[in-house]
mmCIF file of C-alpha atoms in Angstrom:
data_model
loop_
_atom_site.group_PDB
_atom_site.id
_atom_site.type_symbol
_atom_site.label_atom_id
_atom_site.label_comp_id
_atom_site.label_asym_id
_atom_site.label_seq_id
_atom_site.Cartn_x
_atom_site.Cartn_y
_atom_site.Cartn_z
ATOM 1 C CA MET I 1 7.004 -41.565 8.323
ATOM 2 C CA LYS I 2 5.310 -38.689 6.581
ATOM 3 C CA GLU I 3 1.934 -37.703 7.992
ATOM 4 C CA GLU I 4 0.095 -38.415 4.721
ATOM 5 C CA PHE I 5 0.850 -42.136 5.164
ATOM 6 C CA LEU I 6 0.049 -42.531 8.869
ATOM 7 C CA ASN I 7 -3.586 -43.561 8.476
ATOM 8 C CA LEU I 8 -3.136 -45.676 5.350
ATOM 9 C CA PRO I 9 -3.190 -49.420 6.018
ATOM 10 C CA VAL I 10 -0.624 -51.870 4.759
ATOM 11 C CA ILE I 11 -2.377 -54.914 3.310
ATOM 12 C CA LYS I 12 -0.892 -58.404 3.361
ATOM 13 C CA ASN I 13 -2.260 -59.700 0.078
ATOM 14 C CA GLU I 14 -1.864 -63.464 0.423
ATOM 15 C CA GLU I 15 -3.144 -64.097 -3.102
ATOM 16 C CA THR I 16 -0.364 -62.090 -4.784
ATOM 17 C CA LYS I 17 2.189 -62.610 -1.954
ATOM 18 C CA ARG I 18 2.652 -58.866 -1.561
ATOM 19 C CA PHE I 19 2.473 -56.281 1.163
ATOM 20 C CA GLU I 20 0.657 -53.339 -0.416
ATOM 21 C CA LEU I 21 0.220 -49.658 0.361
ATOM 22 C CA THR I 22 -2.186 -47.711 -1.846
ATOM 23 C CA VAL I 23 -1.722 -43.949 -2.058
ATOM 24 C CA ASP I 24 -3.918 -41.761 -4.268
ATOM 25 C CA GLY I 25 -4.950 -44.803 -6.311
ATOM 26 C CA HIS I 26 -1.358 -46.005 -6.845
ATOM 27 C CA THR I 27 -0.061 -49.136 -5.104
ATOM 28 C CA ALA I 28 3.474 -49.663 -3.853
ATOM 29 C CA PHE I 29 4.296 -53.247 -2.887
ATOM 30 C CA ILE I 30 6.848 -55.623 -1.419
ATOM 31 C CA ASP I 31 6.932 -59.186 -2.754
ATOM 32 C CA TYR I 32 7.346 -61.792 -0.035
ATOM 33 C CA GLU I 33 7.730 -65.497 0.642
ATOM 34 C CA GLU I 34 6.402 -66.985 3.856
ATOM 35 C CA ASN I 35 7.454 -70.102 5.720
ATOM 36 C CA GLU I 36 5.721 -70.628 9.062
ATOM 37 C CA LYS I 37 6.598 -67.492 11.075
ATOM 38 C CA THR I 38 9.416 -66.251 8.830
ATOM 39 C CA ILE I 39 8.856 -63.801 6.001
ATOM 40 C CA LYS I 40 11.417 -63.091 3.303
ATOM 41 C CA LEU I 41 10.920 -59.628 1.818
ATOM 42 C CA ILE I 42 12.167 -60.022 -1.737
ATOM 43 C CA HIS I 43 11.484 -56.929 -3.838
ATOM 44 C CA THR I 44 10.008 -53.469 -3.247
ATOM 45 C CA GLU I 45 8.393 -51.463 -6.019
ATOM 46 C CA SER I 46 6.737 -48.059 -5.995
ATOM 47 C CA PRO I 47 4.945 -46.529 -8.998
ATOM 48 C CA GLU I 48 6.515 -43.541 -10.715
ATOM 49 C CA ALA I 49 3.495 -41.452 -9.645
ATOM 50 C CA LEU I 50 4.634 -41.851 -6.009
ATOM 51 C CA ALA I 51 8.324 -41.159 -6.653
ATOM 52 C CA GLY I 52 9.958 -38.848 -4.143
ATOM 53 C CA ARG I 53 7.025 -38.860 -1.731
ATOM 54 C CA GLY I 54 8.349 -41.446 0.704
ATOM 55 C CA ALA I 55 5.769 -44.102 -0.157
ATOM 56 C CA ALA I 56 8.330 -46.924 -0.382
ATOM 57 C CA THR I 57 9.787 -45.956 2.998
ATOM 58 C CA ALA I 58 6.310 -45.802 4.542
ATOM 59 C CA LEU I 59 5.525 -49.215 3.058
ATOM 60 C CA ILE I 60 8.702 -50.689 4.530
ATOM 61 C CA GLU I 61 8.008 -49.158 7.951
ATOM 62 C CA LYS I 62 4.404 -50.337 7.998
ATOM 63 C CA THR I 63 5.428 -53.822 6.847
ATOM 64 C CA LEU I 64 8.017 -54.098 9.632
ATOM 65 C CA ILE I 65 5.409 -53.013 12.166
ATOM 66 C CA TYR I 66 3.025 -55.661 10.789
ATOM 67 C CA LEU I 67 5.732 -58.336 11.053
ATOM 68 C CA GLU I 68 6.495 -57.399 14.633
ATOM 69 C CA GLU I 69 2.849 -57.209 15.704
ATOM 70 C CA ASN I 70 2.236 -60.639 14.176
ATOM 71 C CA LYS I 71 5.419 -62.191 15.597
ATOM 72 C CA TYR I 72 7.169 -62.881 12.286
ATOM 73 C CA GLU I 73 10.905 -63.108 11.772
ATOM 74 C CA LEU I 74 12.322 -61.060 8.893
ATOM 75 C CA VAL I 75 14.769 -62.105 6.198
ATOM 76 C CA PRO I 76 15.479 -58.849 4.290
ATOM 77 C CA LEU I 77 16.448 -60.038 0.810
ATOM 78 C CA CYS I 78 15.232 -56.838 -0.846
ATOM 79 C CA GLN I 79 18.056 -54.271 -1.081
ATOM 80 C CA LEU I 80 15.751 -51.417 -0.009
ATOM 81 C CA VAL I 81 14.499 -53.290 3.042
ATOM 82 C CA PHE I 82 18.028 -54.376 3.928
ATOM 83 C CA ALA I 83 19.288 -50.780 3.646
ATOM 84 C CA TYR I 84 16.363 -49.530 5.751
ATOM 85 C CA VAL I 85 17.123 -52.028 8.527
ATOM 86 C CA LYS I 86 20.816 -51.148 8.352
ATOM 87 C CA ARG I 87 19.949 -47.428 8.786
ATOM 88 C CA HIS I 88 17.468 -48.260 11.575
ATOM 89 C CA PRO I 89 19.251 -51.007 13.529
ATOM 90 C CA GLU I 90 16.439 -51.264 16.077
ATOM 91 C CA TRP I 91 14.614 -53.348 13.431
ATOM 92 C CA LYS I 92 17.362 -55.987 13.548
ATOM 93 C CA ARG I 93 15.325 -57.408 16.423
ATOM 94 C CA LEU I 94 13.127 -59.066 13.768
ATOM 95 C CA VAL I 95 16.059 -60.692 11.949
ATOM 96 C CA PRO I 96 17.045 -64.248 12.963
ATOM 97 C CA SER I 97 20.491 -64.293 14.587
ATOM 98 C CA LYS I 98 22.029 -66.379 11.787
ATOM 99 C CA TYR I 99 21.464 -63.451 9.366
ATOM 100 C CA LEU I 100 22.674 -60.617 11.586
ATOM 101 C CA ARG I 101 26.281 -60.999 10.474
ATOM 102 C CA LEU I 102 25.262 -59.733 7.023
ATOM 103 C CA PHE I 103 24.683 -56.286 8.529
ATOM 104 C CA ASP I 104 28.271 -56.128 9.753
ATOM 105 C CA ARG I 105 29.787 -56.228 6.292
ATOM 106 C CA GLU I 106 31.025 -52.957 4.808
ATOM 107 C CA ASP I 107 30.208 -53.979 1.246
ATOM 108 C CA ASN I 108 26.892 -55.839 0.984
ATOM 109 C CA ASN I 109 26.992 -56.503 -2.739
#
């Protein structure tokens, strides 16, 4: 994660059902659904003003850390989150075993 994002908090906004990271007044977010201790990450969006800075990646990393620290399981429905976990397989530890087979497919479309 880039140094500029290290000290910025990720916020779990329960009202909007989003994990949010605000950078220079612009907010990147991941929509989620929660059921007990499982969180489905559905869609990631980062404002154009943050394009190319790594804000979406930082948001994903910080969200995964939050999920692990709070003992959530992850269902990565968002393509960006799924791709991140596929590139960083150590995060598969958050994914329930019944979903792990999805990471073994060559074509995930």
